[in-house]
Amino acid sequence: MTSPESRLAELGLTLPEAAAPVANYVPFVQSGNLVHVSGQVSKGRDGLIAGRVGTDLTLDEAKAAARVCALNLIAQLKAACGGDLSKVKRIVRLGGYVNADPAFTDIPQVINGASDLMVEVFGEAGRHARSAIGCAVLPLNAAVEVDAVVEVE
């Protein structure tokens, strides 16, 4: 398996700067060999991907927003690992939250945008347990938010 950084380059992806918290929390906490990454919203280089999925955003747009969340998670992981993503042993769990219209039921397909990227970047170590939950609203009216638990060396 090539390094996660090499995989990101092959995919044509550049990690953003790890975002600073916007409230009273820290971006990640390491306990033993597990890193708990706080929820990362769908804020990319072009700004916040906001709105309600099924009303303001399509499934494909929401899936792309979840991918943005995953890039933000990987940026936090890189910070947690002192800049070396090869220290990631396993993506253990993702929690995915979708700002969804009550009639929108394709929540798992939205969060596949994040799950797919973890496998693309970390290979088999990127396969994880997960929750995918529809919400009435998310912070800043973000379309998607994703958090993670990750095993590191």
Short mmCIF file of N, CA, C and O in Angstrom, two decimals, residues 73-136:
data_model
loop_
_atom_site.label_atom_id
_atom_site.label_comp_id
_atom_site.label_asym_id
_atom_site.label_seq_id
_atom_site.Cartn_x
_atom_site.Cartn_y
_atom_site.Cartn_z
N LEU A 73 -11.42 15.88 8.06
CA LEU A 73 -11.05 14.89 9.08
C LEU A 73 -9.60 14.44 8.90
O LEU A 73 -8.84 14.33 9.87
N ILE A 74 -9.23 14.17 7.67
CA ILE A 74 -7.86 13.72 7.39
C ILE A 74 -6.86 14.82 7.77
O ILE A 74 -5.79 14.53 8.31
N ALA A 75 -7.22 16.07 7.53
CA ALA A 75 -6.35 17.19 7.94
C ALA A 75 -6.17 17.20 9.45
O ALA A 75 -5.05 17.40 9.96
N GLN A 76 -7.25 16.97 10.20
CA GLN A 76 -7.14 16.90 11.66
C GLN A 76 -6.30 15.71 12.09
O GLN A 76 -5.49 15.81 13.02
N LEU A 77 -6.47 14.57 11.40
CA LEU A 77 -5.65 13.39 11.70
C LEU A 77 -4.17 13.67 11.49
O LEU A 77 -3.33 13.24 12.28
N LYS A 78 -3.88 14.36 10.41
CA LYS A 78 -2.48 14.69 10.12
C LYS A 78 -1.90 15.53 11.26
O LYS A 78 -0.78 15.29 11.71
N ALA A 79 -2.68 16.49 11.74
CA ALA A 79 -2.23 17.31 12.88
C ALA A 79 -2.05 16.44 14.12
O ALA A 79 -1.06 16.57 14.85
N ALA A 80 -2.98 15.52 14.35
CA ALA A 80 -2.91 14.65 15.53
C ALA A 80 -1.70 13.72 15.47
O ALA A 80 -1.17 13.33 16.50
N CYS A 81 -1.28 13.37 14.26
CA CYS A 81 -0.16 12.44 14.06
C CYS A 81 1.16 13.17 13.81
O CYS A 81 2.12 12.58 13.28
N GLY A 82 1.24 14.42 14.18
CA GLY A 82 2.47 15.18 14.01
C GLY A 82 2.88 15.33 12.56
O GLY A 82 4.07 15.40 12.25
N GLY A 83 1.91 15.35 11.66
CA GLY A 83 2.20 15.56 10.24
C GLY A 83 2.45 14.29 9.45
O GLY A 83 2.76 14.35 8.26
N ASP A 84 2.32 13.12 10.07
CA ASP A 84 2.64 11.85 9.41
C ASP A 84 1.43 10.92 9.39
O ASP A 84 1.17 10.20 10.35
N LEU A 85 0.70 10.92 8.27
CA LEU A 85 -0.49 10.08 8.15
C LEU A 85 -0.19 8.59 8.11
O LEU A 85 -1.09 7.78 8.29
N SER A 86 1.08 8.23 7.92
CA SER A 86 1.40 6.79 7.94
C SER A 86 1.26 6.21 9.36
O SER A 86 1.26 5.00 9.53
N LYS A 87 1.09 7.06 10.37
CA LYS A 87 0.85 6.59 11.73
C LYS A 87 -0.59 6.10 11.93
O LYS A 87 -0.90 5.49 12.95
N VAL A 88 -1.46 6.36 10.96
CA VAL A 88 -2.84 5.87 11.05
C VAL A 88 -2.84 4.37 10.80
O VAL A 88 -2.43 3.91 9.75
N LYS A 89 -3.31 3.61 11.79
CA LYS A 89 -3.38 2.15 11.65
C LYS A 89 -4.75 1.71 11.15
O LYS A 89 -4.85 0.74 10.41
N ARG A 90 -5.80 2.41 11.57
CA ARG A 90 -7.15 1.99 11.21
C ARG A 90 -8.14 3.12 11.45
O ARG A 90 -8.10 3.77 12.49
N ILE A 91 -9.00 3.34 10.48
CA ILE A 91 -10.17 4.19 10.72
C ILE A 91 -11.18 3.25 11.40
O ILE A 91 -11.66 2.30 10.79
N VAL A 92 -11.45 3.49 12.67
CA VAL A 92 -12.28 2.57 13.45
C VAL A 92 -13.77 2.84 13.22
O VAL A 92 -14.55 1.93 12.98
N ARG A 93 -14.15 4.12 13.28
CA ARG A 93 -15.56 4.47 13.19
C ARG A 93 -15.74 5.87 12.64
O ARG A 93 -14.98 6.77 12.99
N LEU A 94 -16.75 6.04 11.80
CA LEU A 94 -17.20 7.37 11.38
C LEU A 94 -18.63 7.57 11.88
O LEU A 94 -19.43 6.63 11.88
N GLY A 95 -18.92 8.77 12.28
CA GLY A 95 -20.29 9.18 12.57
C GLY A 95 -20.65 10.24 11.56
O GLY A 95 -19.94 11.23 11.41
N GLY A 96 -21.72 10.01 10.81
CA GLY A 96 -22.13 10.95 9.77
C GLY A 96 -23.49 11.54 10.06
O GLY A 96 -24.43 10.81 10.43
N TYR A 97 -23.61 12.84 9.91
CA TYR A 97 -24.83 13.57 10.22
C TYR A 97 -25.22 14.40 9.00
O TYR A 97 -24.38 15.14 8.46
N VAL A 98 -26.46 14.28 8.56
CA VAL A 98 -26.91 14.95 7.35
C VAL A 98 -28.07 15.88 7.69
O VAL A 98 -29.07 15.45 8.29
N ASN A 99 -27.95 17.13 7.32
CA ASN A 99 -29.01 18.13 7.44
C ASN A 99 -30.04 17.77 6.37
O ASN A 99 -29.91 18.15 5.22
N ALA A 100 -31.05 16.98 6.75
CA ALA A 100 -31.92 16.36 5.76
C ALA A 100 -33.37 16.79 5.88
O ALA A 100 -33.90 16.93 6.99
N ASP A 101 -34.00 16.96 4.73
CA ASP A 101 -35.44 17.12 4.66
C ASP A 101 -36.06 15.86 5.26
O ASP A 101 -35.53 14.75 5.06
N PRO A 102 -37.16 15.96 6.00
CA PRO A 102 -37.76 14.77 6.61
C PRO A 102 -38.11 13.67 5.60
O PRO A 102 -38.12 12.49 5.98
N ALA A 103 -38.35 14.02 4.36
CA ALA A 103 -38.69 13.00 3.35
C ALA A 103 -37.45 12.38 2.70
O ALA A 103 -37.58 11.40 1.97
N PHE A 104 -36.27 12.92 2.98
CA PHE A 104 -35.04 12.40 2.38
C PHE A 104 -34.54 11.21 3.19
O PHE A 104 -34.25 11.34 4.38
N THR A 105 -34.43 10.06 2.55
CA THR A 105 -34.05 8.84 3.28
C THR A 105 -32.74 8.21 2.82
O THR A 105 -32.36 7.17 3.34
N ASP A 106 -32.04 8.85 1.90
CA ASP A 106 -30.78 8.28 1.39
C ASP A 106 -29.58 8.73 2.21
O ASP A 106 -28.49 8.96 1.68
N ILE A 107 -29.75 8.83 3.52
CA ILE A 107 -28.69 9.28 4.43
C ILE A 107 -27.43 8.42 4.28
O ILE A 107 -26.32 8.96 4.15
N PRO A 108 -27.53 7.07 4.24
CA PRO A 108 -26.30 6.26 4.11
C PRO A 108 -25.52 6.56 2.82
O PRO A 108 -24.29 6.57 2.84
N GLN A 109 -26.24 6.82 1.73
CA GLN A 109 -25.56 7.11 0.48
C GLN A 109 -24.80 8.44 0.55
O GLN A 109 -23.73 8.58 -0.05
N VAL A 110 -25.34 9.40 1.29
CA VAL A 110 -24.62 10.67 1.48
C VAL A 110 -23.30 10.40 2.20
O VAL A 110 -22.23 10.83 1.75
N ILE A 111 -23.35 9.67 3.30
CA ILE A 111 -22.15 9.44 4.11
C ILE A 111 -21.16 8.54 3.39
O ILE A 111 -19.97 8.55 3.70
N ASN A 112 -21.59 7.82 2.37
CA ASN A 112 -20.65 7.07 1.54
C ASN A 112 -19.59 8.00 0.94
O ASN A 112 -18.47 7.56 0.67
N GLY A 113 -19.92 9.27 0.74
CA GLY A 113 -18.92 10.22 0.25
C GLY A 113 -17.71 10.28 1.16
O GLY A 113 -16.57 10.36 0.69
N ALA A 114 -17.92 10.22 2.47
CA ALA A 114 -16.82 10.21 3.43
C ALA A 114 -16.19 8.83 3.53
O ALA A 114 -14.96 8.69 3.52
N SER A 115 -17.04 7.81 3.62
CA SER A 115 -16.53 6.44 3.76
C SER A 115 -15.66 6.04 2.56
O SER A 115 -14.59 5.46 2.73
N ASP A 116 -16.13 6.36 1.37
CA ASP A 116 -15.37 6.01 0.16
C ASP A 116 -13.99 6.65 0.16
O ASP A 116 -13.00 6.02 -0.20
N LEU A 117 -13.91 7.93 0.59
CA LEU A 117 -12.60 8.60 0.61
C LEU A 117 -11.66 7.95 1.61
O LEU A 117 -10.46 7.80 1.32
N MET A 118 -12.17 7.54 2.75
CA MET A 118 -11.30 6.89 3.73
C MET A 118 -10.69 5.61 3.16
O MET A 118 -9.50 5.34 3.35
N VAL A 119 -11.46 4.85 2.42
CA VAL A 119 -10.94 3.62 1.79
C VAL A 119 -9.98 3.97 0.66
O VAL A 119 -8.94 3.34 0.51
N GLU A 120 -10.29 5.01 -0.12
CA GLU A 120 -9.39 5.42 -1.20
C GLU A 120 -8.03 5.85 -0.66
O GLU A 120 -7.00 5.56 -1.27
N VAL A 121 -8.01 6.52 0.47
CA VAL A 121 -6.76 7.06 1.02
C VAL A 121 -6.02 6.03 1.88
O VAL A 121 -4.80 5.90 1.77
N PHE A 122 -6.75 5.26 2.71
CA PHE A 122 -6.10 4.37 3.66
C PHE A 122 -6.22 2.89 3.30
O PHE A 122 -5.75 2.04 4.05
N GLY A 123 -6.82 2.56 2.16
CA GLY A 123 -6.97 1.17 1.75
C GLY A 123 -7.82 0.40 2.74
O GLY A 123 -8.78 0.94 3.31
N GLU A 124 -7.48 -0.86 2.97
CA GLU A 124 -8.26 -1.71 3.89
C GLU A 124 -8.32 -1.11 5.29
O GLU A 124 -9.29 -1.31 6.01
N ALA A 125 -7.29 -0.39 5.70
CA ALA A 125 -7.29 0.25 7.02
C ALA A 125 -8.33 1.37 7.10
O ALA A 125 -8.67 1.84 8.18
N GLY A 126 -8.85 1.78 5.95
CA GLY A 126 -9.88 2.81 5.93
C GLY A 126 -11.29 2.29 6.09
O GLY A 126 -12.23 3.06 6.28
N ARG A 127 -11.46 0.96 6.05
CA ARG A 127 -12.80 0.37 6.25
C ARG A 127 -13.16 0.49 7.73
O ARG A 127 -12.35 0.22 8.60
N HIS A 128 -14.39 0.85 8.02
CA HIS A 128 -14.75 1.26 9.37
C HIS A 128 -16.20 0.91 9.69
O HIS A 128 -17.03 0.69 8.80
N ALA A 129 -16.51 0.92 10.97
CA ALA A 129 -17.90 0.92 11.44
C ALA A 129 -18.42 2.34 11.30
O ALA A 129 -17.63 3.29 11.21
N ARG A 130 -19.77 2.48 11.26
CA ARG A 130 -20.26 3.83 11.05
C ARG A 130 -21.73 3.97 11.44
O ARG A 130 -22.47 3.01 11.47
N SER A 131 -22.10 5.20 11.72
CA SER A 131 -23.49 5.61 11.88
C SER A 131 -23.77 6.67 10.84
O SER A 131 -22.89 7.47 10.51
N ALA A 132 -25.00 6.69 10.32
CA ALA A 132 -25.43 7.71 9.36
C ALA A 132 -26.80 8.20 9.82
O ALA A 132 -27.76 7.44 9.84
N ILE A 133 -26.86 9.46 10.22
CA ILE A 133 -28.04 9.99 10.90
C ILE A 133 -28.54 11.25 10.20
O ILE A 133 -27.76 12.16 9.91
N GLY A 134 -29.84 11.32 9.97
CA GLY A 134 -30.46 12.54 9.45
C GLY A 134 -30.79 13.46 10.60
O GLY A 134 -31.23 13.02 11.66
N CYS A 135 -30.56 14.76 10.41
CA CYS A 135 -30.78 15.77 11.45
C CYS A 135 -31.67 16.88 10.91
O CYS A 135 -31.70 17.15 9.72
N ALA A 136 -32.35 17.56 11.81
CA ALA A 136 -33.18 18.70 11.44
C ALA A 136 -32.33 19.90 11.03
O ALA A 136 -32.71 20.69 10.16
#
